[in-house]
Short mmCIF file of C-alpha atoms in Angstrom, two decimals:
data_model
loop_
_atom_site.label_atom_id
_atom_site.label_comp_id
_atom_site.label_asym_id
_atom_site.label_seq_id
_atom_site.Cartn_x
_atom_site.Cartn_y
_atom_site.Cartn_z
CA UNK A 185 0.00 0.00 0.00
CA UNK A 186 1.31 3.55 -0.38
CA UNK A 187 2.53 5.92 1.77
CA UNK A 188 2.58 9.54 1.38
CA UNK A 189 5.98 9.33 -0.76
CA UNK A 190 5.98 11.76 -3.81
CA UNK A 191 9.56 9.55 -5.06
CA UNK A 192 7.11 6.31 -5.59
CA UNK A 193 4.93 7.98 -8.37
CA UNK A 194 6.17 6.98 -11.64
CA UNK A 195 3.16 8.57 -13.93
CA UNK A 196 4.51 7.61 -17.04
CA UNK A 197 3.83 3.63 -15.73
CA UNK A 198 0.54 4.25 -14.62
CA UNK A 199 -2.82 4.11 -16.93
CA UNK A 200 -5.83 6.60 -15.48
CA UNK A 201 -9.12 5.17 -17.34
CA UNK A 202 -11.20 8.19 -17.57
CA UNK A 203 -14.88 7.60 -19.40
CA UNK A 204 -16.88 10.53 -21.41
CA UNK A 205 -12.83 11.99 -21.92
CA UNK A 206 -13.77 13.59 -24.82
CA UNK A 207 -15.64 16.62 -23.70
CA UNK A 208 -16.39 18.81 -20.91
CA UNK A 209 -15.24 17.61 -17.34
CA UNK A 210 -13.78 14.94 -18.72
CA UNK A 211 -11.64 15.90 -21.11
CA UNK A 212 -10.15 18.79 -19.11
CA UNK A 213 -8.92 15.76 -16.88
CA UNK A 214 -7.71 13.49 -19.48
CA UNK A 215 -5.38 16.97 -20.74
CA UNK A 216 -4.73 17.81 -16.92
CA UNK A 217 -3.27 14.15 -16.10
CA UNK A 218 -1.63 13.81 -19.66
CA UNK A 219 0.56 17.19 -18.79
CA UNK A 220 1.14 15.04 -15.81
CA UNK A 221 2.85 11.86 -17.16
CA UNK A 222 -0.19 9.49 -17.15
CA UNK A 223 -0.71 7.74 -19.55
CA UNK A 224 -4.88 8.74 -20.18
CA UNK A 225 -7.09 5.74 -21.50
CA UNK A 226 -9.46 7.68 -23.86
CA UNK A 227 -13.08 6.64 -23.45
CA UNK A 228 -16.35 7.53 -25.12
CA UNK A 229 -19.30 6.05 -26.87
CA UNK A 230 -17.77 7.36 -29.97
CA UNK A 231 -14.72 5.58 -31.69
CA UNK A 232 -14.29 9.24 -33.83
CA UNK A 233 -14.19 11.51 -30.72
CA UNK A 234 -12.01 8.72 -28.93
CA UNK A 235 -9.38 8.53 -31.57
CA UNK A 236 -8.94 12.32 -32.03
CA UNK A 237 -8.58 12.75 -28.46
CA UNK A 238 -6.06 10.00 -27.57
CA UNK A 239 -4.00 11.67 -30.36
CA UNK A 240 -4.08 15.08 -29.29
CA UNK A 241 -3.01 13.90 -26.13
CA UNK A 242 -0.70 10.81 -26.50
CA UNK A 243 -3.43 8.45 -24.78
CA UNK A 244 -4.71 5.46 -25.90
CA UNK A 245 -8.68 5.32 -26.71
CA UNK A 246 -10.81 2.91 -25.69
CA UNK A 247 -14.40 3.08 -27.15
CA UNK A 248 -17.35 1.89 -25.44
CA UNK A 249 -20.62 2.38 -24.09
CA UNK A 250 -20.57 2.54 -20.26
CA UNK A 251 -24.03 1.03 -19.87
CA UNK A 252 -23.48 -1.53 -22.69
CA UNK A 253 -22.02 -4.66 -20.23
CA UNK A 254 -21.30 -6.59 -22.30
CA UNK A 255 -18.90 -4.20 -24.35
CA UNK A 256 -17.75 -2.82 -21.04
CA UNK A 257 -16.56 -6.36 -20.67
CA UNK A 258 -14.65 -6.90 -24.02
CA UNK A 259 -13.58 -3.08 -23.49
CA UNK A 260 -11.53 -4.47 -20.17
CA UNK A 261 -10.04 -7.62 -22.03
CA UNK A 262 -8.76 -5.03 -24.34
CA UNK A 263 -7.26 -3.16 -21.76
CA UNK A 264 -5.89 -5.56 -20.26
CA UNK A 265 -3.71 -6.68 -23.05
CA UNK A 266 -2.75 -3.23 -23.54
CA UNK A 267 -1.43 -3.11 -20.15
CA UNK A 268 0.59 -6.06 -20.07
CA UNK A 269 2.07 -4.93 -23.97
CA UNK A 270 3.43 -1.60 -22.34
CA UNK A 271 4.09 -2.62 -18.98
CA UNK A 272 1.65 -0.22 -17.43
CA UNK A 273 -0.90 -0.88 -14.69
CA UNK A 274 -3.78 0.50 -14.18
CA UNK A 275 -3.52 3.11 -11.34
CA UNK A 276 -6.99 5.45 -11.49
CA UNK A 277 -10.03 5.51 -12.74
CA UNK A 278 -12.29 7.86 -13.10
CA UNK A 279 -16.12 8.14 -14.39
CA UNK A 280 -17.08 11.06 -15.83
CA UNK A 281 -19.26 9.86 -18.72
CA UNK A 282 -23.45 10.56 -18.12
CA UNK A 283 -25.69 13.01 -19.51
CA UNK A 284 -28.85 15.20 -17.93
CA UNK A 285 -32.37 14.74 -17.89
CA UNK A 286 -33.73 18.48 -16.77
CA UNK A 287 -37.60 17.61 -17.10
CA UNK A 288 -40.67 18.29 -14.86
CA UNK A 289 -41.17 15.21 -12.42
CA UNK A 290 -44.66 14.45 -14.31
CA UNK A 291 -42.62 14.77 -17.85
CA UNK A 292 -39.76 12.06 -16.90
CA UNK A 293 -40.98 8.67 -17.89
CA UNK A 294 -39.29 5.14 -16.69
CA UNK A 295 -37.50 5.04 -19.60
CA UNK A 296 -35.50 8.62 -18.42
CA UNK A 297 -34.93 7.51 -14.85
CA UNK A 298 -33.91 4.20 -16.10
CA UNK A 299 -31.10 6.02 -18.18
CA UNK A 300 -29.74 7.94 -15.76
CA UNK A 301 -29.51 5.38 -13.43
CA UNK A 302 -27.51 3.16 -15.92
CA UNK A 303 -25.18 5.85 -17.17
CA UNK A 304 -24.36 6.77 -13.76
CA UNK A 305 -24.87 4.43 -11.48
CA UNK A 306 -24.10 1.46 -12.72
CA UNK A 307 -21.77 2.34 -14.89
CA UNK A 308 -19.97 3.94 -12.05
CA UNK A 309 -20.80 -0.17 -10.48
CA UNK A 310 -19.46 -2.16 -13.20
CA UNK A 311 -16.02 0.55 -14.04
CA UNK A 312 -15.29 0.17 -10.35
CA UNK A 313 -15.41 -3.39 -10.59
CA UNK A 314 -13.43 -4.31 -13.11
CA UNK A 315 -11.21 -1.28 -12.67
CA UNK A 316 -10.44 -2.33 -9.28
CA UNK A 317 -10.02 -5.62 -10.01
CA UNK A 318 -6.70 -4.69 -12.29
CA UNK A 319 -5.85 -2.59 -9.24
CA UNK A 320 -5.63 -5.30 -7.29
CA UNK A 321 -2.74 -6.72 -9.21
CA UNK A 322 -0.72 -4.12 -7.47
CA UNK A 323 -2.63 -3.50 -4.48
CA UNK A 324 -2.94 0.24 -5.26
CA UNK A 325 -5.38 2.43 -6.93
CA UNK A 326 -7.67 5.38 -6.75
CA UNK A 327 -11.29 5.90 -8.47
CA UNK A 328 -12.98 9.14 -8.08
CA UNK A 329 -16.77 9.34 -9.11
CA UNK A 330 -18.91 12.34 -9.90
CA UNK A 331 -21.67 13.40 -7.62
CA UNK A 332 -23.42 17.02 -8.09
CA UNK A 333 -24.55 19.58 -6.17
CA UNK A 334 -27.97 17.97 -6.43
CA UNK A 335 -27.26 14.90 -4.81
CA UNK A 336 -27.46 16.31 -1.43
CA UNK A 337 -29.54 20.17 -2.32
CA UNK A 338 -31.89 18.49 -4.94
CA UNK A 339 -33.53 20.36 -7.70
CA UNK A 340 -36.53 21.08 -9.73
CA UNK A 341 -36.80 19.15 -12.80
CA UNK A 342 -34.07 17.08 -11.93
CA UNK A 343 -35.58 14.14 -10.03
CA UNK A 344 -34.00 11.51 -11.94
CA UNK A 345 -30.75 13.11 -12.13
CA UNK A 346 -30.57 13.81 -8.50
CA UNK A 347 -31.80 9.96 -7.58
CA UNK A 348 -28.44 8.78 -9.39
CA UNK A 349 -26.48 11.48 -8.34
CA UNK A 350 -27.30 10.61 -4.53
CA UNK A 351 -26.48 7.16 -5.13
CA UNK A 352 -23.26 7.79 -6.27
CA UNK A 353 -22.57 9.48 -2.76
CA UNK A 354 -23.65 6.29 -1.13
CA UNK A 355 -21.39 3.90 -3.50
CA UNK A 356 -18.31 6.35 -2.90
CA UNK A 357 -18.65 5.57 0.68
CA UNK A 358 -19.91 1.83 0.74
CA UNK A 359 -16.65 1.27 -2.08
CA UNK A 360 -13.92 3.00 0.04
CA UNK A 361 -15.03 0.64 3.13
CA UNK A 362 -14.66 -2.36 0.86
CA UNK A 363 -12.18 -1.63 -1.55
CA UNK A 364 -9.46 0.20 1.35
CA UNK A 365 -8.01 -3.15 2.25
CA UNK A 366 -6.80 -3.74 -1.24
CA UNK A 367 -5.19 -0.49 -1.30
CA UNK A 368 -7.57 1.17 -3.62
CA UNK A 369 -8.67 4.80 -2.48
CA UNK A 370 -12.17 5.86 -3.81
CA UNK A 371 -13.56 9.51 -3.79
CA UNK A 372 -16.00 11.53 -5.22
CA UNK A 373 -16.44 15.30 -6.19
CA UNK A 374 -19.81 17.06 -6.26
CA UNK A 375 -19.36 19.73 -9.12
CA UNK A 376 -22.17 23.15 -8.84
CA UNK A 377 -22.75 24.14 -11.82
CA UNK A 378 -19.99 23.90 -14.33
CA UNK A 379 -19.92 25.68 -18.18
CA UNK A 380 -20.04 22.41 -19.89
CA UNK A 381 -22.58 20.85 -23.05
CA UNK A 382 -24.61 19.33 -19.80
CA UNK A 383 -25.96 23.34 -19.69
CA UNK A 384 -25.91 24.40 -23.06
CA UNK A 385 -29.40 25.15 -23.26
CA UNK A 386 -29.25 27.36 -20.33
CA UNK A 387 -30.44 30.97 -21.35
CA UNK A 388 -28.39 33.58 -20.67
CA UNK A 389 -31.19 34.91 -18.02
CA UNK A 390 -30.58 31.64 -16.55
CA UNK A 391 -26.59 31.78 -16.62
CA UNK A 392 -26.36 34.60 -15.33
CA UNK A 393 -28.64 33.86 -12.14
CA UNK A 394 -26.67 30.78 -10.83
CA UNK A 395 -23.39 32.99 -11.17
CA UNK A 396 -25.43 35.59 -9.02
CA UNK A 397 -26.11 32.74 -6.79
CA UNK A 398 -22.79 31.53 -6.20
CA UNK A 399 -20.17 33.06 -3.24
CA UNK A 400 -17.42 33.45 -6.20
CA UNK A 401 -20.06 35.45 -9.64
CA UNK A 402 -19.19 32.50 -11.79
CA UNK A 403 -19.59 29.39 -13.65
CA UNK A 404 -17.60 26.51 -13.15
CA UNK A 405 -15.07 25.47 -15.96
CA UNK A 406 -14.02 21.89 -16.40
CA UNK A 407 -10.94 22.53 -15.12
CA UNK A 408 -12.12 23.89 -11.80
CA UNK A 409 -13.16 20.36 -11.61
CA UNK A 410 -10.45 18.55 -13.44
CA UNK A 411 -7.99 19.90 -11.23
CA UNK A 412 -9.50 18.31 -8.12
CA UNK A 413 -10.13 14.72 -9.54
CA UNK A 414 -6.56 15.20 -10.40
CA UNK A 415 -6.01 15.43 -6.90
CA UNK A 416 -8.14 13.00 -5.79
CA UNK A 417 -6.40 10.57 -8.23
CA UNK A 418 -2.64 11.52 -7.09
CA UNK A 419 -0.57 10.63 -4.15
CA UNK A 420 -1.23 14.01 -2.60
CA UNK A 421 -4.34 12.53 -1.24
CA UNK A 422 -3.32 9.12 -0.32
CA UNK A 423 -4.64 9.24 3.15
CA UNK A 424 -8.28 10.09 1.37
CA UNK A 425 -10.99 7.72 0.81
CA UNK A 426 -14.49 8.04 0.83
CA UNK A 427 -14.91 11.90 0.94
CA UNK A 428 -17.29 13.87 -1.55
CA UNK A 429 -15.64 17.30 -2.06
CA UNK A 430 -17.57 20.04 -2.91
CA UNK A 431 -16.46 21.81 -5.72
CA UNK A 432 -19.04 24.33 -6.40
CA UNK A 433 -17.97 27.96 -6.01
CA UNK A 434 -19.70 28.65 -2.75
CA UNK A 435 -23.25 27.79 -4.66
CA UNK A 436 -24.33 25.64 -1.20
CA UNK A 437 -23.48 28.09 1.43
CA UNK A 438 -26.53 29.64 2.95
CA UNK B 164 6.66 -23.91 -14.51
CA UNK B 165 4.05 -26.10 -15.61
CA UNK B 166 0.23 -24.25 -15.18
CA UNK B 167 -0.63 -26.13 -12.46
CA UNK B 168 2.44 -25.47 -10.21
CA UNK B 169 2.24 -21.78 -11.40
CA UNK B 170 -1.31 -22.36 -9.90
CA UNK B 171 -0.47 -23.59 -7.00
CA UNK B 172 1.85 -20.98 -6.29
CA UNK B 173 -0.44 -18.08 -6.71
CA UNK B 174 -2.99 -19.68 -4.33
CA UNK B 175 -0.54 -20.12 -1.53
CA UNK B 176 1.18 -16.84 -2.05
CA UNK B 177 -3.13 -15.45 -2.19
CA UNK B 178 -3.82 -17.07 0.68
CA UNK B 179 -0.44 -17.20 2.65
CA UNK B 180 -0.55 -20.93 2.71
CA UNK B 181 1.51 -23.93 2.26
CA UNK B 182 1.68 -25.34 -1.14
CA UNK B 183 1.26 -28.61 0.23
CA UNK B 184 -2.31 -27.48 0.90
CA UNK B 185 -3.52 -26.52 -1.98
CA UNK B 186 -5.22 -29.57 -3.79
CA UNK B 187 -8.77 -29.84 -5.75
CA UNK B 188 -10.64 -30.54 -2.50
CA UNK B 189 -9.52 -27.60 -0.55
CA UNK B 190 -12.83 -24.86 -0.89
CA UNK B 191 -13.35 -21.78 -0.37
CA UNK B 192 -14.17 -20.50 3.25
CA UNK B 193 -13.22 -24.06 4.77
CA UNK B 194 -10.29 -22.56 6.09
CA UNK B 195 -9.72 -19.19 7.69
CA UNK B 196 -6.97 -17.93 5.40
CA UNK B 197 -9.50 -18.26 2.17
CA UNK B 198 -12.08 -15.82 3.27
CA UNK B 199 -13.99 -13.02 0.57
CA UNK B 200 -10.91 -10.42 1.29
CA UNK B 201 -8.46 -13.29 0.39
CA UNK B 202 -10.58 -14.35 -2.58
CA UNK B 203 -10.15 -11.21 -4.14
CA UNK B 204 -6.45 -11.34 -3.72
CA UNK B 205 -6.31 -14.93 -5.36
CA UNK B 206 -8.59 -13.71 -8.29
CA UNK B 207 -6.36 -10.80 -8.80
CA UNK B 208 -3.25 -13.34 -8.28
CA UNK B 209 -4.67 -15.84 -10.77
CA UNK B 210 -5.34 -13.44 -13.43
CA UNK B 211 -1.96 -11.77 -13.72
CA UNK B 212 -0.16 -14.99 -13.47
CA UNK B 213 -2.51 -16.40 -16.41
CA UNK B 214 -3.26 -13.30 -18.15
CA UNK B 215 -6.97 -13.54 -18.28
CA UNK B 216 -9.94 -11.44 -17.02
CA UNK B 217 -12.30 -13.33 -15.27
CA UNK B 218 -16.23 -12.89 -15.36
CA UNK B 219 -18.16 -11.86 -11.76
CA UNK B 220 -19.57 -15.29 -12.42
CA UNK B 221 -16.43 -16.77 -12.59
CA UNK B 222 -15.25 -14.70 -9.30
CA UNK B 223 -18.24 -16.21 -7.35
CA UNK B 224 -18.55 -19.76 -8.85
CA UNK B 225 -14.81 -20.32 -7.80
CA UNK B 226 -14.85 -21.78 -4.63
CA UNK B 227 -12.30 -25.07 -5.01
CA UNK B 228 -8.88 -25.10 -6.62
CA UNK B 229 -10.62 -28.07 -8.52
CA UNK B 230 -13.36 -25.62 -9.96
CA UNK B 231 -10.61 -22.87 -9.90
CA UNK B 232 -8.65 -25.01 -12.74
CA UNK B 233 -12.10 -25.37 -14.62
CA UNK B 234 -12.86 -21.73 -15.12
CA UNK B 235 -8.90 -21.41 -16.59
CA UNK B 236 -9.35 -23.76 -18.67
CA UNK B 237 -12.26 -21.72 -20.21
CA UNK B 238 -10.33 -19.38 -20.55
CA UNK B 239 -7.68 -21.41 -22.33
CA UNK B 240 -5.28 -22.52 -19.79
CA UNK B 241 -4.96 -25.92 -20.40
CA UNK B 242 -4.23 -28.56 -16.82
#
């Protein structure tokens, strides 16, 4: 297991799986850890997006649909192989793949909550599992998860989202008991509102109101967010496990 | 190394055991050194030393060396 020794990181040996790394929160993390040394396993649903990506960066892309099991489970027999080719194990992972339902409670059908509950909960299930089951190998890893600010503050029109944004809270926790023994570190962050394509469709009425409504005037970027998973995923936190930071810009204060 | 001592190494390395132990009969929980945090260390074990990603169902329908062998060999490592 590791102790707080900055001399045992060797980034450039160690793969971070990061899913939806092709655009907003995501991506800002795959770019913030491959500046780092990691070497950045690429994922999205789309093979295009994943490609370009693991290019610009020097990753290595690894298409699939994180609520597709059975390709999540062909997806880590590829990765796997890639692994053992280069020498590399897999040190981090973290989920950032899931869209947003924003619909009245009496618009959002089965179907809806059923999708957010597979995109983020368990898909957040199944990565951890066979994410920390390569971690194992080594008896050292970190996964960090994304919660929201509506997890724990809830919010109109976002029943669904908030239902599988909650139980990410609860599998961050339940996870880091489990997992801790193996060596494997799991935390989660709980982004406010952050300028990504989750909000395009925000009016500019409504942009400007949750920067009003936030301690700091502004948005989120990715990288406000990137930056912390980044810490979450490093050996600066290695005596962390089963926290949910708040990342938010003051938006929860009272 | 043939598979099976390579096998038998990774189970009593797993489950800090004597070699001499592990045969087909030994199952899981019938000793206290193969419990469900041990488990996870021999499926982790197995698979590196094999180079093969075992199924869940694999991970909970392995409980004997015996049935342990069975699931490689699914996966192409011959006994």
């Amino acid at each position: 297991m590791r102790s707080f020794d900055q001399s045992q990181s060797q980034p450039n040996k160690q793969a971070v799986l990061i899913t939806g790394a092709t655009s907003g929160i995501g991506l800002a993390l795959a770019q913030t850890l491959a500046e780092q040394g990691y070497v950045v396993i690429v994922n999205s649903r789309t093979e295009e997006d994943c490609l370009a990506i693991a290019q610009s960066i020097g990753g290595f892309a690894l298409p699939f649909d994180v609520t597709d099991e059975t390709a999540l489970k062909v997806a880590f027999k590829t990765l796997n192989g890639y692994l053992r080719d280069n020498t590399l194990t897999l040190y981090g992972l973290a989920h950032c793949a899931g869209s947003m339902v924003t619909q009245p409670f009496h618009f959002t059908n089965a179907t809806a909550l059923q999708q957010m509950l597979n995109e983020h909960v368990a898909g957040a299930f199944l990565l951890s599992q066979w994410s920390s089951k390569l971690m194992m190998r080594e008896q050292q890893g970190a996964i960090t998860l994304l919660s929201s600010v509506v997890a724990q503050q809830g919010s109109v029109g976002q029943v669904a989202y908030a239902s599988a944004k909650a139980a990410i809270e609860g599998m961050t926790k339940s996870l880091a008991k489990e997992l801790g023994q193996y060596g494997i570190r799991v935390n989660a962050v709980a982004p406010g509102v952050i300028d990504t394509p989750l909000i395009a469709e925000l009016s500019d009425e409504q942009r400007s109101a949750i920067q009003k409504s936030t301690v700091l005037k502004r948005l989120g970027q990715p990288q406000d967010i990137a930056q912390v998973l980044a810490f979450l995923l490093s050996d600066q936190s290695a005596f962390m496990t089963g926290q949910v930071l708040s990342v938010d810009g003051g938006l929860r204060l009272p | 190394m043939t598979n099976n001592e390579r096998l038998v190494t990774a189970f009593a390395s797993s489950l800090n055991i004597d070699a001499s132990q592990v045969v087909d009969e030994l199952e899981y929980n019938t000793i206290p050194q193969w419990d469900s945090v041990a488990h996870m260390v021999l499926v982790a074990a197995l698979e590196k030393e094999f180079d093969v990603m075992l199924d869940m169902d694999d991970i909970i329908e392995m409980s004997s060396v015996k049935i342990a062998k069975e699931i490689l060999a699914k996966h192409d490592v011959a006994f």
